[in-house]
Coordinates of C-alpha atoms in Angstrom, one line a residue:
M1 CA 101.8 58.2 66.2
E2 CA 100.4 61.5 65.7
H3 CA 102.5 63.4 68.5
N4 CA 101.6 66.6 70.2
L5 CA 104.3 69.1 70.8
S6 CA 102.4 71.7 71.9
L7 CA 104.4 71.8 75.5
I8 CA 107.8 72.4 74.2
S9 CA 107.2 74.2 71.9
T10 CA 105.7 76.9 74.2
I11 CA 108.3 76.4 76.8
A12 CA 111.1 76.0 74.1
A13 CA 109.9 80.0 72.4
A14 CA 109.2 81.0 76.1
F15 CA 112.9 80.1 77.9
S16 CA 114.8 81.2 73.7
A17 CA 113.1 84.2 74.2
A18 CA 113.3 85.2 77.6
L19 CA 117.0 84.9 77.5
I20 CA 117.4 87.0 74.4
L21 CA 115.9 89.9 75.4
G22 CA 116.9 89.5 79.2
F23 CA 119.7 89.6 78.2
I24 CA 119.5 92.8 75.7
A25 CA 117.4 94.5 79.3
E26 CA 121.1 93.3 81.4
R27 CA 123.3 95.1 78.5
L28 CA 120.7 98.4 78.3
K29 CA 121.3 99.0 82.2
L30 CA 117.2 97.3 82.2
P31 CA 116.1 95.0 85.0
A32 CA 115.8 91.6 82.8
L33 CA 112.4 91.1 83.8
V34 CA 111.6 93.9 81.6
G35 CA 113.1 91.8 78.8
Y36 CA 110.3 88.5 80.5
L37 CA 107.4 90.6 79.2
I38 CA 108.7 91.8 76.2
A39 CA 109.5 88.0 75.4
G40 CA 105.3 87.4 76.6
I41 CA 104.0 89.8 74.0
I42 CA 106.2 89.0 71.1
I43 CA 105.6 84.9 71.4
G44 CA 102.0 86.0 72.3
P45 CA 98.4 86.4 70.5
A46 CA 99.1 90.4 69.7
S47 CA 102.2 89.8 67.9
P48 CA 102.5 88.3 64.0
G49 CA 103.9 85.2 63.8
F50 CA 104.9 81.8 66.5
V51 CA 101.9 82.1 68.7
A52 CA 102.8 79.3 72.2
D53 CA 99.5 78.0 74.4
M54 CA 98.5 80.5 76.1
H55 CA 96.8 77.3 78.1
I56 CA 99.7 75.4 79.0
A57 CA 101.9 78.8 79.6
S58 CA 99.4 80.2 82.4
Q59 CA 100.2 76.6 83.7
L60 CA 103.6 76.9 84.0
S61 CA 103.1 80.1 85.2
E62 CA 101.5 78.3 88.2
I63 CA 104.2 76.1 88.7
G64 CA 106.5 79.2 89.4
V65 CA 104.2 81.4 91.8
M66 CA 104.0 77.9 94.1
L67 CA 107.6 77.4 93.8
L68 CA 108.1 81.2 94.9
M69 CA 106.3 81.3 97.0
F70 CA 107.3 77.8 98.9
G71 CA 111.0 79.5 98.6
V72 CA 109.7 82.6 100.3
G73 CA 107.7 80.0 102.8
L74 CA 111.8 78.1 104.0
H75 CA 113.0 82.4 104.6
F76 CA 110.2 83.1 105.8
S77 CA 108.9 81.6 109.6
L78 CA 105.5 82.0 111.3
N79 CA 107.2 83.9 114.2
D80 CA 108.4 86.3 111.5
L81 CA 105.0 86.5 110.1
L82 CA 103.4 86.8 114.5
S83 CA 106.1 89.2 114.6
V84 CA 104.9 91.7 112.0
R85 CA 101.4 91.4 112.4
R86 CA 100.2 94.4 114.3
I87 CA 101.3 96.7 110.7
A88 CA 101.0 94.3 109.0
V89 CA 97.1 92.8 109.3
P90 CA 95.9 96.3 109.0
G91 CA 98.1 98.1 107.4
A92 CA 97.1 95.7 104.4
V93 CA 93.1 95.7 105.8
V94 CA 92.9 99.7 105.5
Q95 CA 95.2 99.4 102.7
M96 CA 93.6 97.5 100.7
G97 CA 90.3 99.6 101.2
L98 CA 91.8 102.6 100.2
A99 CA 92.5 101.7 96.8
T100 CA 89.4 99.4 95.7
A101 CA 87.9 102.8 97.1
L102 CA 89.7 105.1 94.3
G103 CA 89.2 102.1 91.5
M104 CA 85.7 101.9 92.1
L105 CA 85.6 106.1 92.1
M106 CA 87.5 105.7 89.0
A107 CA 84.6 103.7 87.3
W108 CA 82.0 105.2 88.8
S109 CA 83.6 108.3 86.5
W110 CA 83.6 106.0 82.9
G111 CA 80.2 105.0 84.1
W112 CA 80.5 101.2 84.9
P113 CA 77.9 100.1 87.4
L114 CA 78.3 99.8 91.3
G115 CA 79.3 96.1 90.8
S116 CA 81.5 96.4 88.1
G117 CA 83.7 98.8 90.3
L118 CA 84.5 96.6 93.1
I119 CA 86.0 94.2 91.2
F120 CA 87.3 96.4 89.3
G121 CA 88.7 97.7 92.0
L122 CA 89.7 94.7 94.5
S123 CA 92.0 93.8 91.4
L124 CA 94.0 97.1 91.8
S125 CA 94.1 96.4 95.5
C126 CA 95.5 93.4 95.7
A127 CA 99.5 93.9 94.4
S128 CA 102.5 90.4 93.2
T129 CA 103.9 88.7 96.0
V130 CA 105.8 87.1 92.6
V131 CA 107.1 90.2 91.7
L132 CA 108.1 91.5 94.9
L133 CA 110.2 88.7 96.2
K134 CA 112.4 88.8 92.6
A135 CA 112.6 92.5 94.0
L136 CA 114.5 91.9 97.1
E137 CA 116.0 88.8 96.7
S138 CA 118.4 91.0 94.0
R139 CA 118.3 93.7 96.6
R140 CA 119.2 90.4 99.4
A141 CA 116.1 92.3 101.2
L142 CA 114.4 89.1 102.6
S143 CA 115.5 88.6 105.5
T144 CA 115.7 92.1 106.9
M145 CA 112.8 93.6 108.7
N146 CA 111.7 96.0 106.0
G147 CA 111.2 92.7 103.9
R148 CA 109.4 90.6 106.6
I149 CA 107.2 93.2 106.9
A150 CA 107.0 94.1 103.1
V151 CA 106.6 90.4 102.7
G152 CA 104.8 90.3 105.8
W153 CA 101.4 92.6 104.5
L154 CA 101.2 91.1 100.8
V155 CA 101.1 87.6 102.4
V156 CA 97.3 89.3 104.2
E157 CA 96.6 90.5 101.5
D158 CA 97.0 87.2 99.8
L159 CA 94.5 86.1 102.5
A160 CA 92.0 88.4 101.8
T161 CA 91.6 88.3 98.0
V162 CA 90.7 84.4 99.0
M163 CA 88.6 85.8 101.0
V164 CA 87.0 87.5 97.7
L165 CA 87.4 84.8 95.8
V166 CA 85.0 82.8 97.5
L167 CA 82.7 85.2 98.6
L168 CA 82.1 86.5 94.6
P169 CA 79.8 84.2 92.9
P170 CA 76.8 84.0 95.8
L171 CA 77.6 87.4 95.5
A172 CA 77.3 88.3 92.3
G173 CA 73.9 88.2 92.1
V174 CA 73.7 91.6 95.1
L175 CA 76.3 93.2 92.9
G176 CA 74.4 93.0 89.6
S177 CA 71.3 94.4 89.0
T178 CA 69.4 92.4 91.1
S179 CA 69.1 92.5 94.8
A180 CA 69.7 89.4 96.3
D181 CA 66.6 87.3 98.1
L182 CA 66.8 84.7 101.2
T183 CA 68.0 81.6 99.3
V184 CA 70.7 84.2 98.6
T185 CA 71.7 85.5 101.5
K186 CA 71.4 82.6 103.0
S187 CA 74.2 80.9 100.5
L188 CA 76.2 83.2 101.1
W189 CA 76.3 83.0 105.2
V190 CA 77.0 79.5 104.6
T191 CA 79.9 80.3 102.3
I192 CA 81.8 82.6 104.6
G193 CA 81.2 80.3 107.4
Q194 CA 82.5 77.5 105.2
T195 CA 85.2 79.2 104.0
L196 CA 86.7 80.1 107.2
L197 CA 86.2 76.7 108.7
Q198 CA 88.1 75.3 105.1
V199 CA 91.3 77.4 105.9
S200 CA 91.1 77.5 109.8
A201 CA 91.6 74.4 109.3
F202 CA 94.2 74.0 106.4
I203 CA 96.4 76.1 108.8
V204 CA 95.3 73.9 111.8
L205 CA 97.0 70.8 109.9
M206 CA 99.6 72.4 108.9
L207 CA 100.6 74.4 112.0
V208 CA 100.2 71.2 114.2
V209 CA 100.8 68.4 111.8
G210 CA 102.8 69.5 108.8
R211 CA 105.1 71.1 111.1
R212 CA 106.1 67.2 112.1
V213 CA 106.1 65.4 109.4
L214 CA 107.8 67.4 107.2
P215 CA 111.2 67.9 108.4
W216 CA 110.9 64.6 109.8
L217 CA 109.2 63.2 105.8
L218 CA 113.2 65.4 105.1
W219 CA 115.1 63.8 107.2
Q220 CA 114.4 60.2 106.3
V221 CA 114.7 60.7 102.2
A222 CA 118.2 62.4 103.0
R223 CA 119.2 59.5 105.1
T224 CA 119.5 57.4 101.7
G225 CA 122.1 60.0 100.5
S226 CA 120.4 60.5 97.5
R227 CA 120.4 64.1 95.9
E228 CA 117.8 62.7 93.6
L229 CA 115.8 61.8 95.8
F230 CA 116.1 64.6 97.8
T231 CA 115.7 67.4 95.6
L232 CA 112.4 65.5 94.2
S233 CA 110.9 65.3 97.3
V234 CA 111.2 69.3 98.4
I235 CA 109.3 70.2 94.8
A236 CA 106.8 67.1 95.8
S237 CA 106.2 68.4 98.8
A238 CA 105.7 72.0 97.6
I239 CA 103.4 71.3 94.4
G240 CA 101.7 68.2 95.7
I241 CA 100.4 70.5 99.1
A242 CA 99.7 73.3 97.4
Y243 CA 97.7 71.2 95.1
G244 CA 96.2 69.7 98.1
A245 CA 95.4 72.4 100.1
S246 CA 93.7 73.9 96.6
E247 CA 91.0 71.0 96.6
L248 CA 90.8 70.0 99.3
F249 CA 90.9 73.6 101.6
S250 CA 89.8 75.9 98.6
V251 CA 93.1 78.1 99.6
S252 CA 94.8 79.5 96.6
F253 CA 98.2 77.0 94.8
A254 CA 100.6 80.3 96.5
L255 CA 99.1 80.2 99.9
G256 CA 99.4 76.3 99.9
A257 CA 102.9 76.7 98.8
F258 CA 103.6 79.4 101.5
F259 CA 102.5 77.1 104.4
A260 CA 103.9 73.9 103.2
G261 CA 107.9 75.9 102.7
M262 CA 107.2 78.0 106.3
V263 CA 106.8 74.5 108.1
M264 CA 109.1 72.7 106.7
R265 CA 111.6 75.3 107.6
E266 CA 111.5 73.9 111.1
S267 CA 113.7 70.9 109.6
K268 CA 117.6 72.0 110.3
L269 CA 117.8 71.0 106.0
S270 CA 115.3 73.7 105.5
Q271 CA 118.3 75.7 104.2
R272 CA 119.6 73.0 101.1
A273 CA 115.8 72.2 100.2
A274 CA 115.4 75.9 99.6
E275 CA 119.1 75.6 97.4
D276 CA 118.0 72.5 95.7
S277 CA 114.9 74.1 94.7
L278 CA 116.5 77.7 93.4
P279 CA 117.3 76.2 89.4
L280 CA 113.5 75.3 89.1
R281 CA 112.3 78.1 90.9
D282 CA 114.4 80.6 88.8
A283 CA 113.1 79.2 85.7
F284 CA 109.4 78.6 86.2
S285 CA 109.6 82.2 87.9
V286 CA 110.6 83.7 84.1
L287 CA 107.6 81.5 82.7
F288 CA 105.0 84.0 84.7
F289 CA 106.0 87.1 83.7
V290 CA 106.5 85.7 80.2
S291 CA 102.4 84.7 80.6
V292 CA 101.7 88.0 81.9
G293 CA 103.4 89.3 78.8
M294 CA 101.0 87.0 76.1
L295 CA 98.1 88.1 78.1
F296 CA 98.8 91.8 77.0
E297 CA 96.9 93.8 74.3
P298 CA 98.8 96.9 72.8
G299 CA 96.0 98.3 71.6
I300 CA 94.4 99.6 74.4
L301 CA 97.7 101.4 75.2
I302 CA 96.2 103.5 72.1
K303 CA 92.1 103.1 72.2
L304 CA 92.0 104.0 76.0
P305 CA 95.8 105.4 77.1
L306 CA 93.9 107.9 79.8
H307 CA 92.3 105.4 80.9
V308 CA 95.4 103.1 81.6
L309 CA 97.6 106.1 82.9
G310 CA 95.0 106.9 85.0
V311 CA 95.4 102.6 86.1
V312 CA 99.0 103.4 86.9
A313 CA 98.6 106.4 88.7
I314 CA 96.4 104.4 91.2
I315 CA 98.9 101.7 91.3
I316 CA 102.0 103.4 91.4
L317 CA 100.8 106.7 93.3
G318 CA 97.8 105.8 95.1
K319 CA 98.5 102.6 96.6
S320 CA 101.9 104.2 97.6
F321 CA 101.2 106.8 99.5
A322 CA 98.3 105.0 101.0
A323 CA 101.2 102.2 102.1
A324 CA 103.4 105.0 103.6
A325 CA 101.4 107.4 105.4
L326 CA 100.0 103.7 107.2
V327 CA 103.6 102.5 108.1
I328 CA 104.6 106.2 109.3
A329 CA 101.2 106.2 110.9
F330 CA 102.7 103.1 112.9
R331 CA 105.5 104.7 113.9
Y332 CA 108.3 103.4 111.6
P333 CA 111.5 105.4 110.0
L334 CA 110.7 106.2 106.3
S335 CA 112.7 103.3 104.8
T336 CA 110.5 100.7 105.6
A337 CA 107.7 103.4 104.9
L338 CA 109.2 103.8 101.3
T339 CA 110.3 99.8 101.2
V340 CA 106.5 99.2 101.9
A341 CA 105.1 101.5 99.3
A342 CA 107.9 100.6 96.5
S343 CA 106.3 96.3 97.5
L344 CA 102.8 98.0 96.3
A345 CA 103.1 99.7 93.5
Q346 CA 102.0 97.3 91.2
I347 CA 99.7 94.5 90.7
G348 CA 100.1 90.8 89.7
E349 CA 98.4 87.7 89.6
F350 CA 95.5 87.9 92.1
S351 CA 94.8 90.3 90.0
F352 CA 94.5 88.9 87.4
I353 CA 92.6 85.5 88.7
L354 CA 90.3 88.2 90.0
A355 CA 89.4 89.7 87.3
G356 CA 88.2 87.2 85.0
L357 CA 86.5 85.6 87.9
G358 CA 84.9 88.9 87.2
L359 CA 84.5 88.5 83.5
S360 CA 83.1 84.5 83.5
L361 CA 80.7 86.9 86.3
G362 CA 79.5 89.4 83.7
L363 CA 80.6 91.9 86.3
L364 CA 84.1 93.4 85.0
P365 CA 82.9 95.1 80.9
T366 CA 86.0 92.8 78.9
E367 CA 87.6 96.3 78.4
G368 CA 88.2 96.7 82.0
M369 CA 90.7 92.9 81.7
S370 CA 92.3 94.3 79.0
L371 CA 92.5 97.7 81.5
I372 CA 94.2 95.6 84.3
L373 CA 96.9 94.0 81.7
A374 CA 97.9 96.9 80.8
S375 CA 98.2 98.1 83.9
A376 CA 100.1 95.1 85.4
L377 CA 102.5 94.8 82.8
I378 CA 103.7 98.8 83.5
S379 CA 104.0 99.2 86.6
I380 CA 105.7 95.3 87.0
A381 CA 108.2 97.1 84.5
L382 CA 108.2 100.1 86.5
N383 CA 108.4 98.2 90.3
P384 CA 112.7 97.1 89.9
F385 CA 113.0 101.3 89.0
L386 CA 110.3 102.4 92.0
F387 CA 113.2 100.0 94.1
A388 CA 116.0 101.4 93.0
T389 CA 114.7 104.8 93.9
I390 CA 114.4 104.4 97.7
E391 CA 117.7 104.9 99.5
P392 CA 118.7 108.3 96.8
F393 CA 114.4 110.0 97.3
R394 CA 115.6 109.0 101.6
Q395 CA 118.6 111.0 100.8
W396 CA 116.9 113.9 99.4
A397 CA 113.6 114.6 101.6
L398 CA 115.9 114.5 104.2
K399 CA 118.1 116.9 102.8
H400 CA 115.3 119.1 101.4
S401 CA 112.1 118.5 103.9
E402 CA 112.0 119.7 107.2
L403 CA 108.8 117.1 106.9
A404 CA 110.6 114.3 105.7
R405 CA 113.7 115.0 109.3
V406 CA 110.7 115.2 111.6
L407 CA 109.8 112.0 110.4
E408 CA 112.9 110.5 110.9
Q409 CA 113.3 111.7 114.2
R410 CA 109.6 111.0 115.4
Q411 CA 109.3 110.6 118.5
D412 CA 108.9 107.1 119.5
P413 CA 108.8 105.9 123.5
Y414 CA 110.9 103.2 122.5
A415 CA 113.8 105.1 120.5
E416 CA 115.4 105.3 123.6
L417 CA 117.0 103.9 126.1
P418 CA 114.3 104.7 129.9
M419 CA 115.9 107.7 131.6
S420 CA 115.7 104.4 134.6
T421 CA 118.6 102.3 132.8
E422 CA 121.0 101.1 135.1
R423 CA 124.3 102.4 134.9
K424 CA 125.9 98.8 133.3
Y425 CA 124.0 99.0 130.3
L426 CA 125.2 102.7 129.0
E427 CA 129.4 102.1 129.7
G428 CA 131.1 98.5 128.7
Q429 CA 128.1 97.2 127.5
V430 CA 127.4 94.6 124.5
V431 CA 125.5 96.8 121.9
L432 CA 123.6 94.1 119.6
V433 CA 121.6 94.3 116.5
G434 CA 118.8 92.1 115.7
C435 CA 117.4 89.7 117.8
G436 CA 116.3 87.2 115.6
R437 CA 117.3 83.3 116.4
V438 CA 120.9 84.4 116.7
G439 CA 120.4 87.0 118.5
R440 CA 118.2 85.5 121.0
R441 CA 121.2 82.8 121.6
I442 CA 122.9 85.5 122.3
A443 CA 121.3 87.4 124.1
K444 CA 120.5 84.4 126.2
A445 CA 124.6 83.3 127.2
L446 CA 124.8 87.1 127.9
S447 CA 121.6 87.3 130.3
E448 CA 123.5 83.6 131.7
R449 CA 126.9 85.1 132.2
G450 CA 125.7 88.9 133.5
I451 CA 127.3 90.1 130.8
P452 CA 124.8 93.1 130.4
Y453 CA 124.6 94.4 127.2
V454 CA 121.3 96.9 125.1
I455 CA 119.5 95.2 121.9
A456 CA 119.2 97.6 118.7
E457 CA 115.9 96.3 117.0
Q458 CA 114.0 97.3 114.2
N459 CA 110.8 95.7 115.4
R460 CA 109.2 97.5 117.4
E461 CA 106.6 95.3 118.1
L462 CA 109.5 93.3 119.5
V463 CA 111.5 96.0 121.0
E464 CA 108.3 96.4 123.2
D465 CA 108.1 92.9 123.9
L466 CA 111.8 93.1 125.1
R467 CA 111.1 96.2 127.6
K468 CA 107.9 94.1 129.4
Q469 CA 110.3 91.4 129.8
G470 CA 113.0 94.2 131.5
L471 CA 115.7 94.0 129.0
A472 CA 117.3 97.0 127.6
A473 CA 116.3 97.9 124.3
V474 CA 116.0 100.3 121.5
S475 CA 113.8 100.7 118.1
G476 CA 115.6 101.4 115.0
D477 CA 117.6 100.7 112.3
A478 CA 121.4 100.3 113.5
A479 CA 122.6 102.1 110.1
D480 CA 120.8 104.9 111.6
P481 CA 123.9 106.5 113.3
V482 CA 121.1 108.1 115.8
V483 CA 119.9 104.5 116.8
L484 CA 123.5 103.3 117.7
V485 CA 124.3 106.7 120.0
Q486 CA 121.0 105.7 121.9
A487 CA 121.8 102.6 122.3
H488 CA 125.6 104.7 124.2
I489 CA 127.8 103.1 121.6
A490 CA 130.0 105.7 122.4
K491 CA 131.1 103.8 125.1
A492 CA 130.4 100.1 124.4
A493 CA 133.1 97.5 124.7
M494 CA 131.8 95.5 121.6
L495 CA 128.8 95.5 119.1
V496 CA 127.4 92.6 117.4
I497 CA 125.5 92.7 114.4
A498 CA 123.3 89.8 114.6
T499 CA 121.0 90.8 112.0
P500 CA 121.0 88.9 108.5
D501 CA 120.5 92.6 106.5
S502 CA 124.7 92.6 105.6
L503 CA 124.0 95.5 102.8
N504 CA 124.0 98.3 106.5
V505 CA 127.5 96.0 107.9
R506 CA 129.9 98.1 106.8
Q507 CA 127.6 101.4 107.6
M508 CA 127.1 100.3 111.3
A509 CA 130.9 99.8 111.5
D510 CA 131.5 103.1 110.6
T511 CA 129.7 104.5 113.1
A512 CA 130.7 102.2 115.8
R513 CA 134.2 103.2 115.3
T514 CA 133.3 107.1 114.6
L515 CA 131.7 107.7 117.6
N516 CA 133.9 104.9 119.5
P517 CA 137.5 103.9 117.5
N518 CA 138.4 101.4 119.8
I519 CA 135.3 99.3 119.9
E520 CA 135.2 95.2 119.3
I521 CA 132.9 94.3 116.1
V522 CA 131.2 90.9 115.7
V523 CA 129.5 90.7 112.2
R524 CA 127.5 87.8 111.0
T525 CA 126.4 86.8 106.9
H526 CA 124.8 84.2 105.3
N527 CA 127.2 84.9 102.0
E528 CA 130.5 83.1 101.5
D529 CA 132.1 86.3 99.1
E530 CA 130.3 88.9 101.3
S531 CA 132.5 87.3 104.5
L532 CA 135.7 87.1 102.6
L533 CA 134.6 90.6 101.1
L534 CA 134.0 91.8 105.3
R535 CA 137.0 90.0 106.2
N536 CA 139.4 91.6 103.5
E537 CA 137.6 95.3 105.1
R538 CA 139.1 94.0 108.0
I539 CA 135.4 94.7 109.2
G540 CA 135.6 93.2 112.5
T541 CA 135.5 89.2 113.3
V542 CA 132.8 87.7 110.9
F543 CA 131.1 84.6 111.3
Y544 CA 129.6 82.4 108.2
G545 CA 125.5 80.0 108.3
E546 CA 123.9 80.1 110.6
E547 CA 124.6 77.0 113.5
E548 CA 128.3 77.6 113.2
L549 CA 128.3 81.6 113.3
A550 CA 125.6 81.2 116.4
N551 CA 127.8 79.0 118.7
G552 CA 130.7 80.9 117.3
M553 CA 129.9 84.1 118.0
V554 CA 128.6 82.9 121.2
S555 CA 132.2 81.9 122.0
H556 CA 133.6 84.5 121.0
V557 CA 131.6 87.3 123.6
L558 CA 132.1 85.4 126.3
A559 CA 135.7 85.2 125.5
R560 CA 136.2 88.4 125.6
F561 CA 134.1 89.1 128.9
N562 CA 135.9 86.3 130.8
S563 CA 138.3 88.0 132.2
Q564 CA 135.5 90.1 133.5
S565 CA 133.1 89.0 136.6
P566 CA 129.5 89.8 136.4
T567 CA 128.5 93.1 136.6

């Protein structure tokens, strides 16, 4: 009996090479991601010796993209997406337009036709959500406000790219050497209408039906007590919905899996679902980066070095500068601008899909695909280093640049309490950092008992909404001493840190105790090791978990004020 071992040999070679080179990269103080990309080059067609099956590797990487996007959905609710819509939607659209224009300008300088330049520019405009997730997860910044803005921004880019992928075939004649006739125009408008209806139908189906069915299904499987069935139900939901979305609604695998995770987040078992799917997500994400390396042709670096350098400059410098300028224009702090800029300084899976479609339609020359792959490899490899330089660059800029200091201290009407704020919010109040699910529960309990509090929240739009509700709130990152000063921390009775951003807890606590040595501090954390470390450092009263920490923090805060009559 003849056996075809292409699948086994591809997986074995990819995992083995990635393990060895990833380990070497880590020992050399480089991101393991660099090792995975080099592993792909070694087992790809550009290197002598064993060559893995490119078709199989590509499909395995698609599974990795699905599972990663499913994991993002499990941590990124619809409310999170809507909370950043005012910056993510216009920011992503304008940034994609600017990046596309830069790509078209460069292609024009090479003598490419308009259609080729458009496909090339669009391929450079969309960043890889997979690469961003790995960068944010490694820095435990996925749940922070900056992380939510960056992910929301890229989700909007993905939605826009899906529209482009659907519209390209009917537009091929217009973008080529011939003019569009009435039939093409009619076909184009019909396609646009069909696309909008299909995407809208999928979103409505997931948000109306999926939000009820998936959590219920997960709970029914969990009641069987079988861990294997529970894990299977999670993986089947992620991949099954992603495939169904693609086949029935022409939605990409990645976006289908993202919405599957987002609606499953409504279940109380979402955290367990995320933990059980994590090993598979990690394994298949490795295959994604290996498959990217397999597509790389080193010869392009020798044949067209200046072209490659120019494309990389657009991705890392052009897109980043445009994104940072847009974020600052929306009056967000410098740290948010730098995070979004670093997030967009790479290209990935959608760029390959766009370029491949352009190639098949005869709109993109072969060297265009090679340039995109080369620049993707270089930008992905450099992206972790860009993230690592965010805080050092911010500190250097604040120290040496008057402009940076002005941007950091921008005139934001929501960055300080109004002059009409009542005195009870300025003395003896609770300063509540973060107004997410846990923060809202604490705020509700405080309001019901008449205990005054001031909310410090990074999301400027959320602060605007809170002000309209008559609540005392200031906009900004509470790790910045200025924000805590504006919340009148010096005369506050308690600091409650309800944000999952554990990276800046110590800085918040140090600032609070410097300005108010007797202040009581209450902290939340999702990480057991982090909770033990914070307790050993005597940061304050630490709560771990979600339901437990919400109930515990509410009880602790109320007990502190139990002896005080409502003001």
